[in-house]
């Protein structure tokens, strides 16, 4: 039996991730189940004062399944979850799957657009800053990135609304459904992400541009553009891929601040509301979904390494 | 390289401007040019349910627009709704409603007594006992229901026990409740409960024509029985925008007409040349000493409670924090528009000398030897802002005037409410918000009937328990008003709640909106028919 082929490598990565995912999700489910129950009893929260007698508490606890021992509740949750049933929301009285599914398109849309936009803007700026190291462009880029990372997203979002909605009347302050609704939330999120990508790309490029193979490429007479984009950038992108993978996972979990400010109907707002309102089924379902997203993002990043880094492919081929 | 970056930047900027020009112009035009449409922004849709039985966390405020109820409330009295008249038997065990004739639902079907009977059974019948969405008064009614029948134009409900305030249950006047809503039986059975929730049909003044998780659009229903309450504009869009700052900026930019705000943005709104409108008697600060009936609690001593109450300059605290949204009238749920209110029910005046004397008589002269008092206060009231500040001011006054040390603990409502249920707040002063309502009977019963299995019970005081029984036995309106007043008066004297007057919900409106007069005891955007649109 020799080393795996490229296709086998991909299958192996995916298979290993699935096993790791199952274990991680089981642990995550346990942690969120226990911590959710530790925050309080939703029955007392759901019952109004005029209907909170012992009989009322007993009735509602039984209907919600909260009168069962905790291990039994957790086991039932796991069994149902495996069959695709995440339970019923205590607050909305709808299947958890439907509640989360409703929020998923908005989250996916914002996450993907933000990430693509951030990469399209951040990578070129990072390359520019590296190539023009020490210049005014470099200093402005680095300074702006620090400010972007330091400013709170809530403040950025509100300031963008004040400028583009209240003053200039160019963009809507809230809502979902049209392209114009996407602009301000994307800008708010991507300011921080672009700053991270710029700095990462710049430092990675500087390292690669100083390496021997780049010097050799220059000596061979290759054009600067070819040296930078065909040879240097590809190697410099590895840490950026890592950052993008983590960022994608974070974005897919929903971003509560931006969703609240712009009334964006995503998963972040739903998850936080579920935590605040002790809506255990939605909270558990949302956190499991978040875990899945992180695992998926991590898997995508691993596969992206394989595509981007020829040394990885060469190592596999050499071992055959 | 420069060319590449120039192209990317130009492309992106062009995309942003093109998209924004398309989106923003159309959205602002839709609000400003269309005089038949108003846009309202709210902070929450509640549980978003249009099922009258779904009293868990209260049905969507907007459900009040879709449904008409059997009875209604006018100027502090029960009044005909879809029922043109009603009677209660002398023992209040049988309620009979006579339906109006010639009315239709929003889908054109006629409103009949059979529909009313079906609606009442769906809302109060035995099936609600197995429904986790029902946690309100309808559960208690379901336990006592003997039957619902209809014959000709009348609907009759019979109960095992007297229910003198059942009329209020079906009047839509209880906070957040639409339990008296009538909907078409055949349509409900055809689409099923879940689909009805997303496409409700009622006989109210507004028909829901579009719904998503973030917005609802309503069209005026001209078949509503009370033509004087039909709005002058045809469409109302209600959008969910959780963040207050965003709502205010949307109003400023002209993309919203009615916006839910609070007193923290009054100067910002007026500075933008927008107007403020108040929904009077919407809420009150619900302060409650917890489990003082337990002898070990500091608040078990009436002198301690009374001393702490008298030490507070309530007018100063409330006027400074809440300005024009505060009314120096009413005590807790006994607001000026509520059943049982009389002008003698007020927050009361500060009397430091008396407070000190009471505290000394209680064994704590100058606060010496007195355990630290704990105040648990919620941080996330959508209706009443700055409750933690309020609690801090109360603590400061106690320290300054009486030498009493206080520990203020801030937490979210769900957490505190669930801990209240476990007794974790015993002995502390629990401060939260609560909605105003016309008839506080069921609420008062939970607080003062002496049933201490209910964690909300404030006392086992036999005098108050006796007044509760008298209140629940009074059937005739005049007798009820007197019984309610007597209870409020005695509860005020007992000081398990201190009372700080009433508060209005605050709305900011654009220049398109004029003449709006929201109804009292209703925190929603009520009284829309009074609005003239420019």
mmCIF file with all atom_site columns, C-alpha atoms in Angstrom, chain B residues 215-378:
data_model
loop_
_atom_site.group_PDB
_atom_site.id
_atom_site.type_symbol
_atom_site.label_atom_id
_atom_site.label_alt_id
_atom_site.label_comp_id
_atom_site.label_asym_id
_atom_site.label_entity_id
_atom_site.label_seq_id
_atom_site.pdbx_PDB_ins_code
_atom_site.Cartn_x
_atom_site.Cartn_y
_atom_site.Cartn_z
_atom_site.occupancy
_atom_site.B_iso_or_equiv
_atom_site.pdbx_formal_charge
_atom_site.auth_seq_id
_atom_site.auth_comp_id
_atom_site.auth_asym_id
_atom_site.auth_atom_id
_atom_site.pdbx_PDB_model_num
ATOM 1   C CA . UNK B 1 215 ? -41.507 43.006 8.617  1.00 0.00 ? 215 UNK B CA 1
ATOM 2   C CA . UNK B 1 216 ? -45.265 42.947 8.309  1.00 0.00 ? 216 UNK B CA 1
ATOM 3   C CA . UNK B 1 217 ? -47.523 44.830 5.962  1.00 0.00 ? 217 UNK B CA 1
ATOM 4   C CA . UNK B 1 218 ? -51.142 45.561 6.755  1.00 0.00 ? 218 UNK B CA 1
ATOM 5   C CA . UNK B 1 219 ? -54.003 46.843 4.674  1.00 0.00 ? 219 UNK B CA 1
ATOM 6   C CA . UNK B 1 220 ? -56.930 48.697 6.168  1.00 0.00 ? 220 UNK B CA 1
ATOM 7   C CA . UNK B 1 221 ? -60.037 46.501 6.389  1.00 0.00 ? 221 UNK B CA 1
ATOM 8   C CA . UNK B 1 222 ? -63.014 48.662 5.566  1.00 0.00 ? 222 UNK B CA 1
ATOM 9   C CA . UNK B 1 223 ? -65.454 46.018 6.822  1.00 0.00 ? 223 UNK B CA 1
ATOM 10  C CA . UNK B 1 224 ? -64.438 46.641 10.452 1.00 0.00 ? 224 UNK B CA 1
ATOM 11  C CA . UNK B 1 225 ? -67.506 47.182 12.616 1.00 0.00 ? 225 UNK B CA 1
ATOM 12  C CA . UNK B 1 226 ? -66.414 50.522 14.104 1.00 0.00 ? 226 UNK B CA 1
ATOM 13  C CA . UNK B 1 227 ? -66.017 52.907 11.185 1.00 0.00 ? 227 UNK B CA 1
ATOM 14  C CA . UNK B 1 228 ? -64.843 55.690 13.507 1.00 0.00 ? 228 UNK B CA 1
ATOM 15  C CA . UNK B 1 229 ? -61.724 53.634 14.176 1.00 0.00 ? 229 UNK B CA 1
ATOM 16  C CA . UNK B 1 230 ? -60.704 53.125 10.571 1.00 0.00 ? 230 UNK B CA 1
ATOM 17  C CA . UNK B 1 231 ? -57.467 54.844 9.673  1.00 0.00 ? 231 UNK B CA 1
ATOM 18  C CA . UNK B 1 232 ? -57.248 57.517 7.036  1.00 0.00 ? 232 UNK B CA 1
ATOM 19  C CA . UNK B 1 233 ? -54.293 55.788 5.362  1.00 0.00 ? 233 UNK B CA 1
ATOM 20  C CA . UNK B 1 234 ? -54.566 52.444 3.621  1.00 0.00 ? 234 UNK B CA 1
ATOM 21  C CA . UNK B 1 235 ? -51.310 50.606 4.309  1.00 0.00 ? 235 UNK B CA 1
ATOM 22  C CA . UNK B 1 236 ? -49.101 50.226 7.347  1.00 0.00 ? 236 UNK B CA 1
ATOM 23  C CA . UNK B 1 237 ? -45.664 48.651 7.179  1.00 0.00 ? 237 UNK B CA 1
ATOM 24  C CA . UNK B 1 238 ? -44.237 47.536 10.504 1.00 0.00 ? 238 UNK B CA 1
ATOM 25  C CA . UNK B 1 239 ? -40.528 46.726 10.504 1.00 0.00 ? 239 UNK B CA 1
ATOM 26  C CA . UNK B 1 240 ? -38.498 45.096 13.247 1.00 0.00 ? 240 UNK B CA 1
ATOM 27  C CA . UNK B 1 241 ? -35.421 47.191 14.037 1.00 0.00 ? 241 UNK B CA 1
ATOM 28  C CA . UNK B 1 242 ? -33.979 46.181 17.399 1.00 0.00 ? 242 UNK B CA 1
ATOM 29  C CA . UNK B 1 243 ? -31.459 48.993 17.749 1.00 0.00 ? 243 UNK B CA 1
ATOM 30  C CA . UNK B 1 244 ? -32.769 52.332 19.030 1.00 0.00 ? 244 UNK B CA 1
ATOM 31  C CA . UNK B 1 245 ? -30.083 54.429 17.337 1.00 0.00 ? 245 UNK B CA 1
ATOM 32  C CA . UNK B 1 246 ? -30.894 52.859 13.975 1.00 0.00 ? 246 UNK B CA 1
ATOM 33  C CA . UNK B 1 247 ? -34.596 53.576 14.398 1.00 0.00 ? 247 UNK B CA 1
ATOM 34  C CA . UNK B 1 248 ? -33.890 57.217 15.175 1.00 0.00 ? 248 UNK B CA 1
ATOM 35  C CA . UNK B 1 249 ? -31.587 57.623 12.173 1.00 0.00 ? 249 UNK B CA 1
ATOM 36  C CA . UNK B 1 250 ? -34.165 55.972 9.941  1.00 0.00 ? 250 UNK B CA 1
ATOM 37  C CA . UNK B 1 251 ? -36.717 58.533 11.109 1.00 0.00 ? 251 UNK B CA 1
ATOM 38  C CA . UNK B 1 252 ? -34.246 61.334 10.516 1.00 0.00 ? 252 UNK B CA 1
ATOM 39  C CA . UNK B 1 253 ? -33.568 60.140 6.982  1.00 0.00 ? 253 UNK B CA 1
ATOM 40  C CA . UNK B 1 254 ? -37.249 59.986 6.158  1.00 0.00 ? 254 UNK B CA 1
ATOM 41  C CA . UNK B 1 255 ? -37.489 56.227 5.724  1.00 0.00 ? 255 UNK B CA 1
ATOM 42  C CA . UNK B 1 256 ? -39.816 55.781 8.703  1.00 0.00 ? 256 UNK B CA 1
ATOM 43  C CA . UNK B 1 257 ? -42.840 57.676 10.004 1.00 0.00 ? 257 UNK B CA 1
ATOM 44  C CA . UNK B 1 258 ? -43.524 56.236 13.467 1.00 0.00 ? 258 UNK B CA 1
ATOM 45  C CA . UNK B 1 259 ? -40.652 54.992 15.525 1.00 0.00 ? 259 UNK B CA 1
ATOM 46  C CA . UNK B 1 260 ? -40.600 53.423 18.960 1.00 0.00 ? 260 UNK B CA 1
ATOM 47  C CA . UNK B 1 261 ? -38.107 55.337 21.108 1.00 0.00 ? 261 UNK B CA 1
ATOM 48  C CA . UNK B 1 262 ? -37.533 56.112 24.767 1.00 0.00 ? 262 UNK B CA 1
ATOM 49  C CA . UNK B 1 263 ? -36.645 59.132 26.874 1.00 0.00 ? 263 UNK B CA 1
ATOM 50  C CA . UNK B 1 264 ? -32.912 58.689 26.311 1.00 0.00 ? 264 UNK B CA 1
ATOM 51  C CA . UNK B 1 265 ? -33.192 60.091 22.759 1.00 0.00 ? 265 UNK B CA 1
ATOM 52  C CA . UNK B 1 266 ? -35.634 62.943 23.357 1.00 0.00 ? 266 UNK B CA 1
ATOM 53  C CA . UNK B 1 267 ? -33.068 65.674 22.646 1.00 0.00 ? 267 UNK B CA 1
ATOM 54  C CA . UNK B 1 268 ? -31.796 63.859 19.573 1.00 0.00 ? 268 UNK B CA 1
ATOM 55  C CA . UNK B 1 269 ? -35.307 63.545 18.150 1.00 0.00 ? 269 UNK B CA 1
ATOM 56  C CA . UNK B 1 270 ? -36.315 67.133 18.850 1.00 0.00 ? 270 UNK B CA 1
ATOM 57  C CA . UNK B 1 271 ? -32.958 68.328 17.559 1.00 0.00 ? 271 UNK B CA 1
ATOM 58  C CA . UNK B 1 272 ? -33.773 66.648 14.250 1.00 0.00 ? 272 UNK B CA 1
ATOM 59  C CA . UNK B 1 273 ? -37.070 68.582 14.210 1.00 0.00 ? 273 UNK B CA 1
ATOM 60  C CA . UNK B 1 274 ? -39.189 65.510 14.731 1.00 0.00 ? 274 UNK B CA 1
ATOM 61  C CA . UNK B 1 275 ? -42.097 65.259 17.135 1.00 0.00 ? 275 UNK B CA 1
ATOM 62  C CA . UNK B 1 276 ? -42.654 63.105 20.174 1.00 0.00 ? 276 UNK B CA 1
ATOM 63  C CA . UNK B 1 277 ? -45.959 61.399 20.937 1.00 0.00 ? 277 UNK B CA 1
ATOM 64  C CA . UNK B 1 278 ? -46.758 59.611 24.193 1.00 0.00 ? 278 UNK B CA 1
ATOM 65  C CA . UNK B 1 279 ? -48.876 56.525 24.846 1.00 0.00 ? 279 UNK B CA 1
ATOM 66  C CA . UNK B 1 280 ? -50.069 57.434 28.340 1.00 0.00 ? 280 UNK B CA 1
ATOM 67  C CA . UNK B 1 281 ? -50.185 54.959 31.213 1.00 0.00 ? 281 UNK B CA 1
ATOM 68  C CA . UNK B 1 282 ? -48.362 52.304 29.218 1.00 0.00 ? 282 UNK B CA 1
ATOM 69  C CA . UNK B 1 283 ? -46.047 51.008 31.915 1.00 0.00 ? 283 UNK B CA 1
ATOM 70  C CA . UNK B 1 284 ? -44.965 51.373 35.480 1.00 0.00 ? 284 UNK B CA 1
ATOM 71  C CA . UNK B 1 285 ? -41.904 50.495 37.488 1.00 0.00 ? 285 UNK B CA 1
ATOM 72  C CA . UNK B 1 286 ? -42.904 47.287 39.186 1.00 0.00 ? 286 UNK B CA 1
ATOM 73  C CA . UNK B 1 287 ? -41.014 47.222 42.462 1.00 0.00 ? 287 UNK B CA 1
ATOM 74  C CA . UNK B 1 288 ? -41.776 44.284 44.735 1.00 0.00 ? 288 UNK B CA 1
ATOM 75  C CA . UNK B 1 289 ? -40.335 43.149 48.013 1.00 0.00 ? 289 UNK B CA 1
ATOM 76  C CA . UNK B 1 290 ? -39.809 39.431 47.660 1.00 0.00 ? 290 UNK B CA 1
ATOM 77  C CA . UNK B 1 291 ? -41.273 36.844 50.020 1.00 0.00 ? 291 UNK B CA 1
ATOM 78  C CA . UNK B 1 292 ? -41.618 39.236 52.908 1.00 0.00 ? 292 UNK B CA 1
ATOM 79  C CA . UNK B 1 293 ? -44.169 36.878 54.428 1.00 0.00 ? 293 UNK B CA 1
ATOM 80  C CA . UNK B 1 294 ? -41.209 34.824 55.599 1.00 0.00 ? 294 UNK B CA 1
ATOM 81  C CA . UNK B 1 295 ? -40.382 35.988 59.166 1.00 0.00 ? 295 UNK B CA 1
ATOM 82  C CA . UNK B 1 296 ? -36.628 35.798 58.570 1.00 0.00 ? 296 UNK B CA 1
ATOM 83  C CA . UNK B 1 297 ? -36.734 38.449 55.859 1.00 0.00 ? 297 UNK B CA 1
ATOM 84  C CA . UNK B 1 298 ? -35.791 42.035 56.695 1.00 0.00 ? 298 UNK B CA 1
ATOM 85  C CA . UNK B 1 299 ? -38.795 43.240 54.713 1.00 0.00 ? 299 UNK B CA 1
ATOM 86  C CA . UNK B 1 300 ? -41.117 41.132 56.889 1.00 0.00 ? 300 UNK B CA 1
ATOM 87  C CA . UNK B 1 301 ? -41.126 44.149 59.224 1.00 0.00 ? 301 UNK B CA 1
ATOM 88  C CA . UNK B 1 302 ? -43.753 46.579 57.906 1.00 0.00 ? 302 UNK B CA 1
ATOM 89  C CA . UNK B 1 303 ? -41.986 49.526 59.558 1.00 0.00 ? 303 UNK B CA 1
ATOM 90  C CA . UNK B 1 304 ? -38.854 48.792 57.517 1.00 0.00 ? 304 UNK B CA 1
ATOM 91  C CA . UNK B 1 305 ? -40.824 48.744 54.273 1.00 0.00 ? 305 UNK B CA 1
ATOM 92  C CA . UNK B 1 306 ? -42.699 51.917 55.136 1.00 0.00 ? 306 UNK B CA 1
ATOM 93  C CA . UNK B 1 307 ? -39.538 53.726 56.237 1.00 0.00 ? 307 UNK B CA 1
ATOM 94  C CA . UNK B 1 308 ? -37.739 52.898 53.019 1.00 0.00 ? 308 UNK B CA 1
ATOM 95  C CA . UNK B 1 309 ? -40.742 54.050 50.994 1.00 0.00 ? 309 UNK B CA 1
ATOM 96  C CA . UNK B 1 310 ? -41.127 57.368 52.825 1.00 0.00 ? 310 UNK B CA 1
ATOM 97  C CA . UNK B 1 311 ? -37.420 58.173 52.517 1.00 0.00 ? 311 UNK B CA 1
ATOM 98  C CA . UNK B 1 312 ? -37.638 58.514 48.740 1.00 0.00 ? 312 UNK B CA 1
ATOM 99  C CA . UNK B 1 313 ? -38.213 61.750 46.842 1.00 0.00 ? 313 UNK B CA 1
ATOM 100 C CA . UNK B 1 314 ? -40.098 59.988 44.065 1.00 0.00 ? 314 UNK B CA 1
ATOM 101 C CA . UNK B 1 315 ? -41.031 63.161 42.195 1.00 0.00 ? 315 UNK B CA 1
ATOM 102 C CA . UNK B 1 316 ? -37.396 64.165 41.905 1.00 0.00 ? 316 UNK B CA 1
ATOM 103 C CA . UNK B 1 317 ? -36.146 60.746 40.873 1.00 0.00 ? 317 UNK B CA 1
ATOM 104 C CA . UNK B 1 318 ? -38.849 60.108 38.303 1.00 0.00 ? 318 UNK B CA 1
ATOM 105 C CA . UNK B 1 319 ? -38.966 63.580 36.781 1.00 0.00 ? 319 UNK B CA 1
ATOM 106 C CA . UNK B 1 320 ? -35.184 63.654 36.385 1.00 0.00 ? 320 UNK B CA 1
ATOM 107 C CA . UNK B 1 321 ? -35.013 60.219 34.788 1.00 0.00 ? 321 UNK B CA 1
ATOM 108 C CA . UNK B 1 322 ? -38.170 60.190 32.703 1.00 0.00 ? 322 UNK B CA 1
ATOM 109 C CA . UNK B 1 323 ? -39.251 63.776 32.125 1.00 0.00 ? 323 UNK B CA 1
ATOM 110 C CA . UNK B 1 324 ? -42.481 64.251 30.236 1.00 0.00 ? 324 UNK B CA 1
ATOM 111 C CA . UNK B 1 325 ? -43.126 60.518 29.950 1.00 0.00 ? 325 UNK B CA 1
ATOM 112 C CA . UNK B 1 326 ? -43.827 60.279 33.699 1.00 0.00 ? 326 UNK B CA 1
ATOM 113 C CA . UNK B 1 327 ? -47.158 60.974 35.353 1.00 0.00 ? 327 UNK B CA 1
ATOM 114 C CA . UNK B 1 328 ? -47.267 61.726 39.054 1.00 0.00 ? 328 UNK B CA 1
ATOM 115 C CA . UNK B 1 329 ? -50.534 59.850 39.428 1.00 0.00 ? 329 UNK B CA 1
ATOM 116 C CA . UNK B 1 330 ? -51.534 56.319 40.138 1.00 0.00 ? 330 UNK B CA 1
ATOM 117 C CA . UNK B 1 331 ? -50.063 53.628 42.287 1.00 0.00 ? 331 UNK B CA 1
ATOM 118 C CA . UNK B 1 332 ? -48.606 50.592 40.537 1.00 0.00 ? 332 UNK B CA 1
ATOM 119 C CA . UNK B 1 333 ? -51.331 49.062 38.366 1.00 0.00 ? 333 UNK B CA 1
ATOM 120 C CA . UNK B 1 334 ? -53.912 51.551 39.610 1.00 0.00 ? 334 UNK B CA 1
ATOM 121 C CA . UNK B 1 335 ? -53.271 54.094 36.897 1.00 0.00 ? 335 UNK B CA 1
ATOM 122 C CA . UNK B 1 336 ? -55.734 56.925 36.209 1.00 0.00 ? 336 UNK B CA 1
ATOM 123 C CA . UNK B 1 337 ? -57.501 54.942 33.473 1.00 0.00 ? 337 UNK B CA 1
ATOM 124 C CA . UNK B 1 338 ? -57.641 51.668 35.383 1.00 0.00 ? 338 UNK B CA 1
ATOM 125 C CA . UNK B 1 339 ? -60.518 50.073 37.239 1.00 0.00 ? 339 UNK B CA 1
ATOM 126 C CA . UNK B 1 340 ? -60.453 51.103 40.889 1.00 0.00 ? 340 UNK B CA 1
ATOM 127 C CA . UNK B 1 341 ? -58.393 54.252 40.468 1.00 0.00 ? 341 UNK B CA 1
ATOM 128 C CA . UNK B 1 342 ? -59.155 57.332 42.499 1.00 0.00 ? 342 UNK B CA 1
ATOM 129 C CA . UNK B 1 343 ? -56.911 60.405 42.877 1.00 0.00 ? 343 UNK B CA 1
ATOM 130 C CA . UNK B 1 344 ? -55.951 59.358 46.401 1.00 0.00 ? 344 UNK B CA 1
ATOM 131 C CA . UNK B 1 345 ? -53.862 56.617 44.826 1.00 0.00 ? 345 UNK B CA 1
ATOM 132 C CA . UNK B 1 346 ? -50.605 58.401 44.141 1.00 0.00 ? 346 UNK B CA 1
ATOM 133 C CA . UNK B 1 347 ? -46.911 57.690 44.647 1.00 0.00 ? 347 UNK B CA 1
ATOM 134 C CA . UNK B 1 348 ? -46.920 59.618 47.923 1.00 0.00 ? 348 UNK B CA 1
ATOM 135 C CA . UNK B 1 349 ? -44.621 62.317 49.255 1.00 0.00 ? 349 UNK B CA 1
ATOM 136 C CA . UNK B 1 350 ? -41.268 62.060 50.896 1.00 0.00 ? 350 UNK B CA 1
ATOM 137 C CA . UNK B 1 351 ? -41.330 62.293 54.695 1.00 0.00 ? 351 UNK B CA 1
ATOM 138 C CA . UNK B 1 352 ? -37.842 61.826 56.046 1.00 0.00 ? 352 UNK B CA 1
ATOM 139 C CA . UNK B 1 353 ? -38.677 62.503 59.683 1.00 0.00 ? 353 UNK B CA 1
ATOM 140 C CA . UNK B 1 354 ? -41.366 59.850 59.683 1.00 0.00 ? 354 UNK B CA 1
ATOM 141 C CA . UNK B 1 355 ? -39.098 57.468 57.819 1.00 0.00 ? 355 UNK B CA 1
ATOM 142 C CA . UNK B 1 356 ? -36.351 57.836 60.402 1.00 0.00 ? 356 UNK B CA 1
ATOM 143 C CA . UNK B 1 357 ? -38.807 57.364 63.229 1.00 0.00 ? 357 UNK B CA 1
ATOM 144 C CA . UNK B 1 358 ? -40.191 54.207 61.649 1.00 0.00 ? 358 UNK B CA 1
ATOM 145 C CA . UNK B 1 359 ? -36.733 52.788 61.088 1.00 0.00 ? 359 UNK B CA 1
ATOM 146 C CA . UNK B 1 360 ? -35.763 53.521 64.657 1.00 0.00 ? 360 UNK B CA 1
ATOM 147 C CA . UNK B 1 361 ? -38.962 51.877 65.902 1.00 0.00 ? 361 UNK B CA 1
ATOM 148 C CA . UNK B 1 362 ? -38.028 48.859 63.800 1.00 0.00 ? 362 UNK B CA 1
ATOM 149 C CA . UNK B 1 363 ? -34.780 48.600 65.742 1.00 0.00 ? 363 UNK B CA 1
ATOM 150 C CA . UNK B 1 364 ? -32.405 50.269 63.292 1.00 0.00 ? 364 UNK B CA 1
ATOM 151 C CA . UNK B 1 365 ? -31.932 53.899 64.370 1.00 0.00 ? 365 UNK B CA 1
ATOM 152 C CA . UNK B 1 366 ? -29.899 55.721 61.750 1.00 0.00 ? 366 UNK B CA 1
ATOM 153 C CA . UNK B 1 367 ? -29.597 52.450 59.877 1.00 0.00 ? 367 UNK B CA 1
ATOM 154 C CA . UNK B 1 368 ? -27.300 51.015 62.513 1.00 0.00 ? 368 UNK B CA 1
ATOM 155 C CA . UNK B 1 369 ? -27.306 47.261 62.677 1.00 0.00 ? 369 UNK B CA 1
ATOM 156 C CA . UNK B 1 370 ? -29.508 46.973 59.638 1.00 0.00 ? 370 UNK B CA 1
ATOM 157 C CA . UNK B 1 371 ? -28.468 44.302 57.163 1.00 0.00 ? 371 UNK B CA 1
ATOM 158 C CA . UNK B 1 372 ? -27.563 45.448 53.680 1.00 0.00 ? 372 UNK B CA 1
ATOM 159 C CA . UNK B 1 373 ? -30.614 45.733 51.482 1.00 0.00 ? 373 UNK B CA 1
ATOM 160 C CA . UNK B 1 374 ? -30.360 44.114 48.070 1.00 0.00 ? 374 UNK B CA 1
ATOM 161 C CA . UNK B 1 375 ? -31.992 45.525 44.982 1.00 0.00 ? 375 UNK B CA 1
ATOM 162 C CA . UNK B 1 376 ? -32.233 43.227 41.976 1.00 0.00 ? 376 UNK B CA 1
ATOM 163 C CA . UNK B 1 377 ? -32.977 45.215 38.836 1.00 0.00 ? 377 UNK B CA 1
ATOM 164 C CA . UNK B 1 378 ? -33.344 44.254 35.201 1.00 0.00 ? 378 UNK B CA 1
#
